[in-house]
Amino acid sequence: MHMADALLSPAVGGTMWAVTAGITAYSTRKLKESGDDARIPLMGVLGAFIFAAQMINFSIPATGSSGHIGGGMILAILLGPYAAFVVLASVLAVQALFFADGGLLALGCNIFNLAFFPCFVAYPFVYRAIVDRDPSNFRIMIGSVASVVVALQLGAFSVVLETLASGISELPFRTFLLLMQPIHLAIGLVEGVITAAVVSFVWKARPEVIQAAQSGTPFGAVSLKKVMVFFLAATVITGGVLSWFASSFPDGLEWAIERTSGQEELEPPEGGIHSVLAVLQERFSFLPDYGFRENAAVGEEDAKAPAQEGAVMDTGTSVSGLVGGMLVFLVAAGTGLLLRKTT
């Protein structure tokens, strides 16, 4: 559900940048007040894992569409909402700047749509309402699925509102809405099951991690070694190998755009801020579309061919998964360290 710049007007994109900047500042302040140094390495490792996991698109049967996890609920449950928001913002910023995944004008919208709703709406009002009183594998499953579905439905609706406010006439409100909500319901059900599996593992291995995140207390003397090793290994395997198996079908947003407008993607306005940011993104994205730059033209031609399922062994994809994970680790953990030094 990464929006491209073509879906937004400068006014809407700039407004959402300001809104997201405010939420990020608030989250970093709350994170700084916690003074929890033990949380910092886990922030980096989980951010790297979510980056790698987002590279794997899974097919939605009978639709010709695909989806990928957003990861906001996993982060909120394991880190708490403030650290989760900062980490997911780091993931999305790295994706946009270095991998050309999501536009720079749209970055504020993408962070808001993918991070705000799971961290500050679905986590406290859905997941915790179901799980907090009597944690169990069953409650974790129900809470994870319900909260992810709510977060994705709100995020998808927010995308539709943002395009409406931007005056994108190619995407009529009613038609776009009626396509966006059902496809993201299906994606949410799958992500909810994945979220439950990840959270259940941590609950069995180190329930203190989830308890500390729920209560907002410092991790303190909680041993994170087992959890850290698991997510480090999962990041390497997911980004380095499993990313080959990603579905080539368009994701839910792209699918809805194509069926609403009849176009695979919308063209941004020529000139102005859209062109400036496009040039900036092209200069910084050294692994565009999670591949080597010299393969970009080949990738564009492949994208026009009918989508096919199955593993595609690609060194560029593996390098992107590993390098991207490392970058997110450095950004997320570095943010935590910077906050600690300024305390």
Short mmCIF file of C-alpha atoms in Angstrom, two decimals, residues 97-225:
data_model
loop_
_atom_site.label_atom_id
_atom_site.label_comp_id
_atom_site.label_asym_id
_atom_site.label_seq_id
_atom_site.Cartn_x
_atom_site.Cartn_y
_atom_site.Cartn_z
CA LEU A 97 14.92 7.01 -0.57
CA PHE A 98 17.18 4.09 -1.51
CA PHE A 99 14.83 1.60 -3.23
CA ALA A 100 12.30 3.92 -4.93
CA ASP A 101 9.44 2.06 -3.20
CA GLY A 102 6.81 4.71 -2.57
CA GLY A 103 7.20 8.36 -3.52
CA LEU A 104 9.03 11.05 -1.57
CA LEU A 105 6.04 13.42 -1.70
CA ALA A 106 3.89 10.48 -0.58
CA LEU A 107 6.20 9.47 2.27
CA GLY A 108 4.19 11.36 4.87
CA CYS A 109 1.00 9.65 3.67
CA ASN A 110 2.62 6.22 3.59
CA ILE A 111 3.96 6.53 7.13
CA PHE A 112 0.60 7.76 8.39
CA ASN A 113 -1.43 5.10 6.58
CA LEU A 114 0.82 2.18 7.48
CA ALA A 115 2.08 3.20 10.94
CA PHE A 116 -0.43 5.49 12.66
CA PHE A 117 -3.46 3.22 12.43
CA PRO A 118 -1.83 0.03 13.76
CA CYS A 119 0.23 1.78 16.45
CA PHE A 120 -2.28 4.28 17.84
CA VAL A 121 -5.70 2.89 16.90
CA ALA A 122 -5.73 -0.87 16.30
CA TYR A 123 -3.15 -1.79 18.96
CA PRO A 124 -4.65 0.02 21.98
CA PHE A 125 -8.34 -0.26 21.07
CA VAL A 126 -8.54 -3.67 19.38
CA TYR A 127 -5.57 -5.90 20.14
CA ARG A 128 -5.16 -4.98 23.80
CA ALA A 129 -8.91 -5.09 24.41
CA ILE A 130 -8.90 -8.72 23.26
CA VAL A 131 -5.56 -9.99 24.57
CA ASP A 132 -4.57 -8.03 27.68
CA ARG A 133 -6.92 -9.63 30.21
CA ASP A 134 -6.02 -13.26 29.57
CA PRO A 135 -3.16 -13.76 27.07
CA SER A 136 -3.22 -17.09 25.26
CA ASN A 137 -2.40 -18.40 21.80
CA PHE A 138 -6.08 -18.28 20.86
CA ARG A 139 -6.51 -14.69 22.04
CA ILE A 140 -3.29 -13.67 20.31
CA MET A 141 -4.63 -15.14 17.06
CA ILE A 142 -8.02 -13.40 17.34
CA GLY A 143 -6.47 -10.14 18.51
CA SER A 144 -3.83 -10.14 15.76
CA VAL A 145 -6.25 -10.84 12.92
CA ALA A 146 -8.87 -8.37 14.17
CA SER A 147 -6.38 -5.56 14.80
CA VAL A 148 -4.55 -6.00 11.48
CA VAL A 149 -7.84 -6.01 9.56
CA VAL A 150 -8.99 -2.82 11.31
CA ALA A 151 -5.63 -1.10 10.70
CA LEU A 152 -5.54 -2.03 7.01
CA GLN A 153 -9.15 -1.04 6.42
CA LEU A 154 -8.48 2.37 7.96
CA GLY A 155 -5.23 2.71 6.01
CA ALA A 156 -6.89 1.79 2.72
CA PHE A 157 -9.74 4.23 3.39
CA SER A 158 -7.18 6.93 4.16
CA VAL A 159 -5.51 6.31 0.77
CA VAL A 160 -8.86 6.84 -0.95
CA LEU A 161 -9.49 10.06 0.98
CA GLU A 162 -6.02 11.37 0.16
CA THR A 163 -6.49 10.80 -3.55
CA LEU A 164 -9.95 12.40 -3.36
CA ALA A 165 -8.54 15.47 -1.59
CA SER A 166 -5.80 15.63 -4.23
CA GLY A 167 -8.38 15.82 -7.01
CA ILE A 168 -7.19 12.71 -8.84
CA SER A 169 -10.08 12.46 -11.30
CA GLU A 170 -8.88 9.11 -12.69
CA LEU A 171 -9.82 7.54 -9.34
CA PRO A 172 -13.52 8.24 -8.64
CA PHE A 173 -14.21 7.98 -4.92
CA ARG A 174 -16.95 5.33 -4.93
CA THR A 175 -15.34 2.98 -7.45
CA PHE A 176 -11.89 3.27 -5.89
CA LEU A 177 -13.30 2.72 -2.39
CA LEU A 178 -15.27 -0.38 -3.41
CA LEU A 179 -12.11 -1.93 -4.82
CA MET A 180 -9.66 -0.87 -2.11
CA GLN A 181 -11.57 -2.08 0.95
CA PRO A 182 -12.29 -5.72 -0.06
CA ILE A 183 -8.82 -6.44 -1.42
CA HIS A 184 -7.20 -5.06 1.73
CA LEU A 185 -9.60 -7.10 3.84
CA ALA A 186 -8.18 -10.23 2.19
CA ILE A 187 -4.62 -8.97 2.66
CA GLY A 188 -5.38 -8.14 6.28
CA LEU A 189 -6.61 -11.66 7.03
CA VAL A 190 -3.33 -13.14 5.76
CA GLU A 191 -1.18 -10.57 7.57
CA GLY A 192 -3.17 -11.17 10.74
CA VAL A 193 -2.28 -14.87 10.71
CA ILE A 194 1.40 -14.05 10.06
CA THR A 195 1.36 -11.51 12.89
CA ALA A 196 -0.16 -14.06 15.27
CA ALA A 197 2.52 -16.62 14.36
CA VAL A 198 5.36 -14.15 15.04
CA VAL A 199 3.84 -12.85 18.28
CA SER A 200 3.07 -16.38 19.53
CA PHE A 201 6.71 -17.36 19.04
CA VAL A 202 7.89 -14.41 21.13
CA TRP A 203 5.17 -15.09 23.71
CA LYS A 204 6.48 -18.63 24.16
CA ALA A 205 10.16 -17.67 24.06
CA ARG A 206 10.12 -14.46 26.11
CA PRO A 207 6.66 -13.39 27.34
CA GLU A 208 8.38 -10.64 29.34
CA VAL A 209 9.06 -8.77 26.09
CA ILE A 210 5.36 -8.49 25.25
CA GLN A 211 4.43 -7.75 28.86
CA ALA A 212 6.95 -4.89 29.00
CA ALA A 213 5.69 -3.47 25.69
CA GLN A 214 2.07 -3.61 26.87
CA SER A 215 2.76 -1.97 30.20
CA GLY A 216 5.15 0.62 28.78
CA THR A 217 7.82 -0.35 31.29
CA PRO A 218 11.54 -0.66 30.41
CA PHE A 219 12.74 -4.02 29.18
CA GLY A 220 15.31 -3.89 31.97
CA ALA A 221 16.88 -7.26 32.66
CA VAL A 222 14.77 -9.15 30.10
CA SER A 223 17.03 -11.46 28.08
CA LEU A 224 16.61 -10.69 24.40
CA LYS A 225 19.28 -13.03 23.04
#
